[in-house]
XYZ file of C-alpha atoms in Angstrom:
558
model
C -15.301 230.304 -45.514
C -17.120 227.297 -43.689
C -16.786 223.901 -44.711
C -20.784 223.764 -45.553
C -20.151 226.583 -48.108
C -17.029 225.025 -50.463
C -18.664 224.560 -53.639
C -17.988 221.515 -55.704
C -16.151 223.607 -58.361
C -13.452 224.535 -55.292
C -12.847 220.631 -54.506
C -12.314 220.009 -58.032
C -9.709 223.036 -58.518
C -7.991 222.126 -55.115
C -7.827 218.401 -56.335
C -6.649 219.525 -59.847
C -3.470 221.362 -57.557
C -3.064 218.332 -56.318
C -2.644 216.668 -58.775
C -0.703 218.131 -60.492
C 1.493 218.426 -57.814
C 1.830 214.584 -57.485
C 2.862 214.275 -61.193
C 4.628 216.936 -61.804
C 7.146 215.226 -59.005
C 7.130 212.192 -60.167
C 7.785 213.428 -63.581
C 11.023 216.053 -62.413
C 12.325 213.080 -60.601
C 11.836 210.673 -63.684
C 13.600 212.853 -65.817
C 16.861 213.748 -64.239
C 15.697 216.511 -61.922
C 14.598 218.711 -64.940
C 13.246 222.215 -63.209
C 15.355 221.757 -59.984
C 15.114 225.284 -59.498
C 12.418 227.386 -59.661
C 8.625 227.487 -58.761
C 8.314 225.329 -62.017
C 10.040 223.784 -64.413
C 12.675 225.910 -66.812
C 11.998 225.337 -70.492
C 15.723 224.175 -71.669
C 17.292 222.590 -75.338
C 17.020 219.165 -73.874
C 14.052 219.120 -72.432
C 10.997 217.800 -73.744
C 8.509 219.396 -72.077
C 5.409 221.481 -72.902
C 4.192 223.231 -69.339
C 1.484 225.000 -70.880
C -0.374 221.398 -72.098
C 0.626 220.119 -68.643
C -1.210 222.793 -66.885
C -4.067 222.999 -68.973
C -4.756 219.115 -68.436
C -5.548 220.523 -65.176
C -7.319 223.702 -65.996
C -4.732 224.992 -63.878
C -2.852 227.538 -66.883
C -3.119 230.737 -64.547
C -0.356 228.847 -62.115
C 2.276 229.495 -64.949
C 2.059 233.282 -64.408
C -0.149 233.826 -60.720
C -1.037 232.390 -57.464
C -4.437 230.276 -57.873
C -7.090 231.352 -56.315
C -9.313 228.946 -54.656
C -11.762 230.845 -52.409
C -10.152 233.014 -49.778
C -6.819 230.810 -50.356
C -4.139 231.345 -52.632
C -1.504 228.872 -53.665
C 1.444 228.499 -55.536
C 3.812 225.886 -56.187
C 7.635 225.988 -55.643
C 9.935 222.786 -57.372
C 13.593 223.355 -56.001
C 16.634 222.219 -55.008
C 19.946 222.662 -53.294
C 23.428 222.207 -55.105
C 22.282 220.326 -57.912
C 19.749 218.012 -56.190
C 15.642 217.381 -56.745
C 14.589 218.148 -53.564
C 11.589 218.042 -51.378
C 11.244 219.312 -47.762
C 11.916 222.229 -47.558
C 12.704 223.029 -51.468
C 9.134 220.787 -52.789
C 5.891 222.253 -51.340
C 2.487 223.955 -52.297
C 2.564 227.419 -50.109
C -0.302 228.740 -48.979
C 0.808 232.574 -49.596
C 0.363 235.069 -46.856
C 0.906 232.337 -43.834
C 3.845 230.187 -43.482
C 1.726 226.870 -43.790
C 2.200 224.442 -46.737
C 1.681 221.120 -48.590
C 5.090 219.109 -48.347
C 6.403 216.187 -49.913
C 9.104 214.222 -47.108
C 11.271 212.314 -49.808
C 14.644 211.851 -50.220
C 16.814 213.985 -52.467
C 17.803 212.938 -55.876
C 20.700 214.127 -57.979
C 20.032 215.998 -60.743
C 21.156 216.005 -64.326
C 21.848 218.626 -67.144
C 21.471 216.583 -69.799
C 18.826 213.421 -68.644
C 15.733 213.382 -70.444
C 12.659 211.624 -71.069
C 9.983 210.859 -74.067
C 7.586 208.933 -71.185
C 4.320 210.388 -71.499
C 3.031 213.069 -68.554
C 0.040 210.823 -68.003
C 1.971 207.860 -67.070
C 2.474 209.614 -63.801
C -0.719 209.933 -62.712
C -0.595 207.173 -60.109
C -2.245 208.743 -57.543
C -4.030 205.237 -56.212
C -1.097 202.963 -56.334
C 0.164 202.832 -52.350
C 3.414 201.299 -53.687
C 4.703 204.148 -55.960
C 6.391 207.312 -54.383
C 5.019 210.259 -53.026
C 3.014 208.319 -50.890
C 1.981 211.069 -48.195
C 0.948 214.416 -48.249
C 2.172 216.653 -45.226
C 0.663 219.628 -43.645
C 3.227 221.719 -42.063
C 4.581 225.007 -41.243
C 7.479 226.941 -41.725
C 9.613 228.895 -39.154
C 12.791 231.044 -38.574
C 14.582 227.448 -37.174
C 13.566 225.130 -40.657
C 10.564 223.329 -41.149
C 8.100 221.284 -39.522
C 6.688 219.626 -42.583
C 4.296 217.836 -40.129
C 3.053 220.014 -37.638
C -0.365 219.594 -38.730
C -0.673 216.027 -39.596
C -0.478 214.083 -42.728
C -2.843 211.942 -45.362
C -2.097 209.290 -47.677
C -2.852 209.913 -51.295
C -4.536 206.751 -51.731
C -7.161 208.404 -49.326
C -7.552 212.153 -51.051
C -9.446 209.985 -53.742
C -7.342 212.677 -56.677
C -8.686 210.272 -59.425
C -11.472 212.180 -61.928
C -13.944 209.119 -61.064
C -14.043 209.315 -57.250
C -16.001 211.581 -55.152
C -14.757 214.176 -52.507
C -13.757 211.751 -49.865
C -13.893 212.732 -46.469
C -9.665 212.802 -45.664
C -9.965 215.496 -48.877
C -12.735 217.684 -46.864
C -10.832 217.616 -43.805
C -7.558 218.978 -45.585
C -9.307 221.460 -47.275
C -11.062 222.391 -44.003
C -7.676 222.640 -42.145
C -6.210 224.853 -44.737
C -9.199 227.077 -44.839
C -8.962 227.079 -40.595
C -5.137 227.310 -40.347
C -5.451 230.542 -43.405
C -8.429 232.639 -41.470
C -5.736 232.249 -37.970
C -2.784 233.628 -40.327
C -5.234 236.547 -41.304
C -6.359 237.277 -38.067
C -3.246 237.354 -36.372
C -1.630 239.959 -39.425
C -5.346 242.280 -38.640
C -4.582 242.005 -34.920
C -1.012 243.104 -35.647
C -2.531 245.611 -37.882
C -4.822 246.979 -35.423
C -1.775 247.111 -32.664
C 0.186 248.780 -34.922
C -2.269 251.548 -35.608
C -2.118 251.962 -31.785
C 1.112 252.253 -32.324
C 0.752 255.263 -34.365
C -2.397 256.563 -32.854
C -0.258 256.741 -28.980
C 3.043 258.000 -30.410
C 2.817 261.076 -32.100
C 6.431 262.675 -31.568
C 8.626 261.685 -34.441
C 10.982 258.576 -34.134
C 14.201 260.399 -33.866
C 13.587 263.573 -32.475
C 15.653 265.839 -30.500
C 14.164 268.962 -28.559
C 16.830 272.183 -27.953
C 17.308 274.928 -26.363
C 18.812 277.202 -23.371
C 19.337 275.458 -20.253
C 15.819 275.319 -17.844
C 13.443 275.579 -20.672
C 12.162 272.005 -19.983
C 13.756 269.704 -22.556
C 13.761 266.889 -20.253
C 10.378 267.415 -18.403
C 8.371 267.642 -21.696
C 10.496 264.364 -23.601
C 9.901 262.235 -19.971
C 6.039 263.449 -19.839
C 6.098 261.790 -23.651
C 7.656 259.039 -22.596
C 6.679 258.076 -19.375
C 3.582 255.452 -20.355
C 6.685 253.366 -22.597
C 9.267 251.318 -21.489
C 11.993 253.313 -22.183
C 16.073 253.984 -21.465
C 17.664 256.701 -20.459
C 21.180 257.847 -20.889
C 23.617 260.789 -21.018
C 26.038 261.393 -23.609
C 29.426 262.866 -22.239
C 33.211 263.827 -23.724
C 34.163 260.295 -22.971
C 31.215 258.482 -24.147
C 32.330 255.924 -26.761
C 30.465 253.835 -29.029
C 31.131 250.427 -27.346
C 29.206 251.836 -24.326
C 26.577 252.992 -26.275
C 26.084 249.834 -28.768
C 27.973 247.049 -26.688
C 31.656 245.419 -26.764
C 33.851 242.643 -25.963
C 34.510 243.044 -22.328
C 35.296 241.063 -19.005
C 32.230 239.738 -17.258
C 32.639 237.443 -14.205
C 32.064 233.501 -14.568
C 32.099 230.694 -12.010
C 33.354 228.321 -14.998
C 36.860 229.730 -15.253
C 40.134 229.569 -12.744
C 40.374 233.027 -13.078
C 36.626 233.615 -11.944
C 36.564 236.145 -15.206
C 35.346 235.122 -18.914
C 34.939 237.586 -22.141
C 31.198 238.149 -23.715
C 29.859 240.781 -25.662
C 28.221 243.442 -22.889
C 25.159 245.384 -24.983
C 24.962 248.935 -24.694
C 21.324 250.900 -24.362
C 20.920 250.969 -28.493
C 21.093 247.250 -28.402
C 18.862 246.692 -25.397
C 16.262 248.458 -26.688
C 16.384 247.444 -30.459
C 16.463 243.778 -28.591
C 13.360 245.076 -26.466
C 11.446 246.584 -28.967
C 11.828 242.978 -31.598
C 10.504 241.297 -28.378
C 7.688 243.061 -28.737
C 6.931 244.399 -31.674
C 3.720 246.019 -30.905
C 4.827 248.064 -27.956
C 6.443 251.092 -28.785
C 10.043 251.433 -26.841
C 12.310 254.438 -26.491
C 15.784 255.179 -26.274
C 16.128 258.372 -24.554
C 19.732 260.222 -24.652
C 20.360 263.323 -22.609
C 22.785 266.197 -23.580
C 23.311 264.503 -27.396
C 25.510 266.846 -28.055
C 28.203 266.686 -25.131
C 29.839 263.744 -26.564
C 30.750 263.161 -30.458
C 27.643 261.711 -31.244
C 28.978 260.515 -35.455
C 31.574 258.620 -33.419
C 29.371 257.272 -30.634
C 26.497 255.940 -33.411
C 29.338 254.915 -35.162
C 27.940 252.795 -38.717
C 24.381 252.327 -36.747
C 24.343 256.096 -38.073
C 22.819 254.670 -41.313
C 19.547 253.058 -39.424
C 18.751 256.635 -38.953
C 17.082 256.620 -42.574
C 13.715 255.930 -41.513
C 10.969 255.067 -44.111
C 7.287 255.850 -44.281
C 6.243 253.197 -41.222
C 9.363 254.321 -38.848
C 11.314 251.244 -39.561
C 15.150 251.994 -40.944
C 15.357 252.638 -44.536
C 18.640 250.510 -44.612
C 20.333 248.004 -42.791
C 24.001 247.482 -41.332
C 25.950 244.463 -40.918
C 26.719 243.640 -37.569
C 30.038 242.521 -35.999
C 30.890 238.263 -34.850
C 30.622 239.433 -31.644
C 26.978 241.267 -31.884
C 25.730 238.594 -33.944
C 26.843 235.976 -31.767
C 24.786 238.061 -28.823
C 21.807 238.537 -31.335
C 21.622 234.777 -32.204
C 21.593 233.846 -28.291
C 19.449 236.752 -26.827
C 16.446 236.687 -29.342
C 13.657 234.820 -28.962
C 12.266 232.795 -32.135
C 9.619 235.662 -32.606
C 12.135 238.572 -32.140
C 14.156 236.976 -35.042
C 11.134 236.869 -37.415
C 10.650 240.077 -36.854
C 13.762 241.029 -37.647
C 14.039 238.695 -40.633
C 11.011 240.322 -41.805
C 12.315 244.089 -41.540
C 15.846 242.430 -43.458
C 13.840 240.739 -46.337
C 11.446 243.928 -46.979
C 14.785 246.121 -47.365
C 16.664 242.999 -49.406
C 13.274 242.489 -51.268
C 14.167 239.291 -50.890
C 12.382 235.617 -50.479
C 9.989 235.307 -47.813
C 11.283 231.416 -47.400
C 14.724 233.006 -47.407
C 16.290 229.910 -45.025
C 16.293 231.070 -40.955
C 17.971 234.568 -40.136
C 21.248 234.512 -38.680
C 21.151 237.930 -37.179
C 24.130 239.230 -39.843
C 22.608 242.484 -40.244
C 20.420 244.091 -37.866
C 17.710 247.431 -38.338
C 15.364 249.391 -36.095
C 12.122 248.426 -36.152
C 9.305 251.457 -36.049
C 8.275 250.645 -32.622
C 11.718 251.520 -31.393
C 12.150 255.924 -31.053
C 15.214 257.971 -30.437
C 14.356 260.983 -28.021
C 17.008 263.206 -27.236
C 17.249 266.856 -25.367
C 20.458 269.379 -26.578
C 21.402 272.385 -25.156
C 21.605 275.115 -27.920
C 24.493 276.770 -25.443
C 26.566 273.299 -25.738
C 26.795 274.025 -29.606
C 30.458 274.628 -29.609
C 31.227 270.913 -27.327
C 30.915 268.530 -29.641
C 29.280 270.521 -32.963
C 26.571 267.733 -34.804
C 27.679 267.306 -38.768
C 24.817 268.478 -41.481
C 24.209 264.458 -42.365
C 23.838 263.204 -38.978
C 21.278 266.403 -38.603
C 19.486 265.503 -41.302
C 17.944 262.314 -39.869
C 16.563 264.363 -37.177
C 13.551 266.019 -36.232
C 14.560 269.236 -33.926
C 12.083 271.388 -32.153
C 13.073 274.036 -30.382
C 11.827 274.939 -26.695
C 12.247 278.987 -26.371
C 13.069 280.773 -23.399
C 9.236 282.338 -22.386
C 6.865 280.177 -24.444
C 6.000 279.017 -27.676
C 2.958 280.951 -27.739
C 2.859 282.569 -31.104
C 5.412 280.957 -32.946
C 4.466 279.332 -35.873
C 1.071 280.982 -36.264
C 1.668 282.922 -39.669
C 3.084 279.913 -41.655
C 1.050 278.371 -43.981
C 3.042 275.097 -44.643
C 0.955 273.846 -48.055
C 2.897 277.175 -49.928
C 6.187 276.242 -48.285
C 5.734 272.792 -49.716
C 4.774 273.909 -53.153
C 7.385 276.706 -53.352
C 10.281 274.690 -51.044
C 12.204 274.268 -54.645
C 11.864 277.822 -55.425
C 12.773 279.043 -52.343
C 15.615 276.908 -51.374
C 17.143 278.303 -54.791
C 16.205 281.578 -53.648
C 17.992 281.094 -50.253
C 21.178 279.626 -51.683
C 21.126 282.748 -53.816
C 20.911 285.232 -50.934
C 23.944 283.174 -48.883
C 26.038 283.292 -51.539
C 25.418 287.424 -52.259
C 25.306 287.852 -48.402
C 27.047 284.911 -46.920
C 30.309 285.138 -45.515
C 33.003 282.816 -47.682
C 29.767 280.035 -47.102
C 31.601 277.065 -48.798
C 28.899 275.297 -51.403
C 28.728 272.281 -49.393
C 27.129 274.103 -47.035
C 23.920 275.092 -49.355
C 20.426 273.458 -49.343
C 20.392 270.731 -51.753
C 17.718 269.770 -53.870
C 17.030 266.677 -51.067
C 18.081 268.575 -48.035
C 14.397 267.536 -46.708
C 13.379 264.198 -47.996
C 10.260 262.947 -50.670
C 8.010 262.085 -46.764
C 8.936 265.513 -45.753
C 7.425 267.278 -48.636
C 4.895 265.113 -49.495
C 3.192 263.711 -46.452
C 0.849 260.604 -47.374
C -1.785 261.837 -44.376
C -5.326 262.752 -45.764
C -5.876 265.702 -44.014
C -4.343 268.255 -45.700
C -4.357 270.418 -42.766
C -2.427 268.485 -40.592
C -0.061 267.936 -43.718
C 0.489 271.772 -44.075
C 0.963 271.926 -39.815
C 3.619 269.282 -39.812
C 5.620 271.049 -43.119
C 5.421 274.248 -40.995
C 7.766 272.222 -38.173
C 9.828 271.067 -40.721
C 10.841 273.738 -42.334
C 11.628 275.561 -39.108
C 13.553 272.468 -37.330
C 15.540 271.871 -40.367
C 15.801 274.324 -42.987
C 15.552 277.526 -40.025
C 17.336 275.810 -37.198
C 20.157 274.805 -40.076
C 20.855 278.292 -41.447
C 20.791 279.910 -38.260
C 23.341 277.192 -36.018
C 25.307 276.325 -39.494
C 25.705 277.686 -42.518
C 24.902 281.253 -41.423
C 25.934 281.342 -38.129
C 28.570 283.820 -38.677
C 26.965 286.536 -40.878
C 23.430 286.137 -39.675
C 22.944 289.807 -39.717
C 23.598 289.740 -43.577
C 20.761 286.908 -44.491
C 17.986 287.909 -41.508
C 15.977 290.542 -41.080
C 16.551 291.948 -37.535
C 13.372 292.940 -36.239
C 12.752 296.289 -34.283
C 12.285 294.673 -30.868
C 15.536 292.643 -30.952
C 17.662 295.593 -30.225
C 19.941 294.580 -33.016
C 20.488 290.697 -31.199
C 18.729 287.925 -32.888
C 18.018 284.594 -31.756
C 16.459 281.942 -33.017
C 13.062 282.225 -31.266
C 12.827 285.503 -33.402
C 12.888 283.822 -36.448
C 9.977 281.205 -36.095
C 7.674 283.669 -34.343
C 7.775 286.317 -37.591
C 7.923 283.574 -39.934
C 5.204 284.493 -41.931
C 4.649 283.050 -45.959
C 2.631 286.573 -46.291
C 5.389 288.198 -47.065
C 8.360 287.782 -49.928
C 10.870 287.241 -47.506
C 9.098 285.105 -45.580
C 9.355 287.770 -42.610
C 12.703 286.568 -41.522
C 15.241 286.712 -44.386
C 17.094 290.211 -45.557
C 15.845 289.793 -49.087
C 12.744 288.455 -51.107
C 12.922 283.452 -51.462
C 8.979 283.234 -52.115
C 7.230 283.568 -54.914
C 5.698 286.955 -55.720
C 1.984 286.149 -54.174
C -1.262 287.363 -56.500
C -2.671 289.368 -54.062
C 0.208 291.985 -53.337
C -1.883 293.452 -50.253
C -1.016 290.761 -48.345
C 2.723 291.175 -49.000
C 2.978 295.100 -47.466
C 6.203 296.162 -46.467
C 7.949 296.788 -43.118
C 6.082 299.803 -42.526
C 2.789 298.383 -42.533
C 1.579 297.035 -39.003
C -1.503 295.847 -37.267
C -2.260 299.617 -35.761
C -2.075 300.712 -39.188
C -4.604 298.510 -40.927
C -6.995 299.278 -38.064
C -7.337 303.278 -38.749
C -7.818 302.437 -42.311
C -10.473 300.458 -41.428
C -11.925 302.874 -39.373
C -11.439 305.586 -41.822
C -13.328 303.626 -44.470
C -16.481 302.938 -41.847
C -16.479 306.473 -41.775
């Protein structure tokens, strides 16, 4: 909004915030520090203190239960304190919400009491005029991940905002409510241009965030994850027996130092996870991967260790949870961030705390990845038995499997949307057939009513086709891949269906090319999971084949 277009009805409710402001101060310093805490004053026994009346001397009764609106600003007021004491900056400000700019008051802080009250009158505090009566100066400042500058952006007396009912708009008043207008359209920019970045984000990266491609040795794992990866910055390392978790997250170790006798200090040493979750807070809207060959050949619960749990990933790719870290990370964190890269991180901490968004600067305490940051990693399905991967740390996991030949094929008879709709229905149905079939399966070792998660089923991406595609790849790199490598893997015979051509061996590649919804058992399992369909000609049996539906054809034409 340009300053030629503020209506006279937005100075007035901008000068009514004001001052209100002022005297609502005045009066929580007059009376003991009543409503210390909290974005206005609490109602309490001793107290004598109407906020509704107060307000509505303003016409400002909507700030008792919502932001005020003033054009495209929005503002609300926060009166606090810190162990018992009327504050003002930081705890005293008007917030412009959705930037980090506010309105602050620089006075000292006053000791509060429980039981002071007073009987003076509200309006006696409307001394907006008077240069010798406190708050004299309103601040413009701005609030980062280090404090407060309450005066970044200047200051103006009171005496000069002309706040009294009489005066007209005086020019210090325009050129606040200019600045705010100025300093609220950069705030919003900056978020769309994030926004926009983001979406590239999205739009470049297709491959999941933690994905891991398998399969026999010289099918290309490698080629096709570094052909996906090789326009990012990314790391690459190899997992092996010895591999521990302090090389792959960081440790206490010996470094050399030319401030020491000994030439030799101790410092925390980051391994590749941290160097890339510090690389991809840097910057936030480049997308930076972590790329780990041979997962498997090393004990990879041991090697993630408890950043296992930022392998929850919610709808944007950032980690569902976060985990605290360690002195000696934290220490690192706190030196090697930037300013920024702690926002950011703040930021992913406070929207999994649901905490304040003034929350006082981060201290780096807990860390979690941020949805620029992807986990690529290649297995070879004939390293199974080196270091076997546990269901939960599977689970986090997108797999896709690489077959020996080529893919060509596989997939093509799946319709994902009935998968989704049945998955309840048959993931009963398959537990069922394990446990008639199975082999002593134990029941841990079942699909569980969340053994895919609420994104997995229910993809939020309009186009239902490209929904029903990605379901398809889900269902084979989890549910599929699962049964077959786990729970299964010793009395596959029993729960597949063998087909002709295998010559009685089955592998995996087998399964996801004849998976096929058509059919009641899905073309792959040794019994009927889906639903009976409602047109039962396109659920024929074994016998039926391609060659056969041709001569009936032709005999009909006849």
């Amino acid at each position: 909004m340009e300053h030629s277009t503020v209506t006279d009805a937005e100075y007035e409710q901008f000068k009514n915030l004001l001052r209100f402001f002022y005297a609502q101060y005045r009066y929580n310093r007059t009376a003991g520090g009543v409503g210390k805490v909290g974005l206005l004053p609490h109602l309490k026994d001793n107290c004598l203190y109407d906020l509704d009346r107060h307000l509505s001397q303003f016409n400002l009764g909507e700030l008792h239960y919502q932001p005020l609106q003033i054009g495209q600003m929005r503002f609300s007021i926060k009166f606090s304190g810190n162990a018992g004491y009327m504050g003002s900056d930081p705890n005293t400000f008007i917030s412009l919400l959705g930037t980090p700019i506010g309105l602050y008051l620089h006075q000292p802080a006053l000791q509060g009491s429980g039981t002071a009250t007073t009987n003076q009158p509200f309006g006696d505090f409307f001394t907006w005029d008077d240069p010798n009566v406190e708050p004299t100066t309103l601040y413009l400042g701005e609030r980062t991940d280090s404090g407060t500058d309450y005066k970044k952006y200047g200051s103006y007396q009171f005496t000069s905002l002309g706040l009294n009912q009489t005066n007209s708009t005086t020019e210090a008043f325009k050129q606040l409510f200019t600045q705010l207008q100025d300093l609220n359209t950069q705030m919003k920019n900056a978020r769309q241009t994030q926004q926009v970045h983001q979406e590239q984000i999205e739009a470049d990266v297709s491959r999941p965030h933690n994905w891991i491609l398998f399969g026999a040795p010289g099918t290309g794992k490698s080629y096709v994850i570094d052909q996906a990866a090789k326009q990012y910055p990314h790391c690459r390392v190899t997992f092996h027996p010895d591999y521990t978790y302090a090389q792959f997250v960081g440790a206490y170790k010996p470094v050399p130092s030319q401030q020491t006798a000994s030439g030799i200090t101790y410092g925390f040493v980051p391994g590749p996870f941290v160097n890339t979750l510090t690389e991809s807070l840097e910057n936030p809207n480049t997308p930076h991967i972590l790329i780990i060959e041979e997962i498997n050949r090393a004990d990879p619960a041991a090697v993630f260790g408890d950043v296992f749990q930022l392998l929850d990933r919610n709808d944007e790719g950032s980690s569902e949870y976060s985990v605290r870290t360690s002195q000696e990370l934290k220490d690192y964190l706190q030196g090697k961030l930037s300013a920024n890269a702690k926002e950011t991180l703040r930021a992913l901490i406070v929207n999994l705390d649901q905490s304040e968004t003034d929350a006082p600067a981060y201290d780096c305490s807990e860390i979690a990845i941020p949805n620029n940051m992807y986990i690529w990693a290649s297995m070879n399905s004939a390293d199974q038995g080196v270091f076997p991967m546990d269901t939960a740390f599977k689970r986090r996991w997108t797999f896709q499997y690489l077959p020996i030949d080529s893919d060509n094929g596989i997939l093509q008879s799946a319709d994902g949307a009935f998968l989704s709709e049945h998955w309840d229905e048959i993931r009963t149905n398959i537990n069922k057939l394990l446990k008639s079939q199975g082999r002593d399966i134990p029941e841990d070792k079942l699909l569980g009513p969340y053994f895919l998660s609420a994104r997995e089923l229910h993809n939020d991406d309009e186009d239902a086709e490209q929904n029903a595609q990605n379901f398809v790849h889900v269902f084979a790199s989890k549910v599929i891949m699962y049964l077959f490598e786990d729970t299964a893997r010793y009395c596959r015979a029993q729960v597949f269906r063998i087909p002709d051509e295998s010559q009685g061996q089955l592998y995996l590649s087998d399964l996801l090319r004849n998976l096929n919804t058509n059919r009641p058992d899905l073309g792959i399992f040794a019994e009927s999971v889906a639903p009976t369909l409602e047109n039962p000609e396109n659920t024929d049996s074994e016998e039926s084949t391609p060659d056969d539906s041709e001569e009936s054809t032709e005999e009909s034409a006849e």
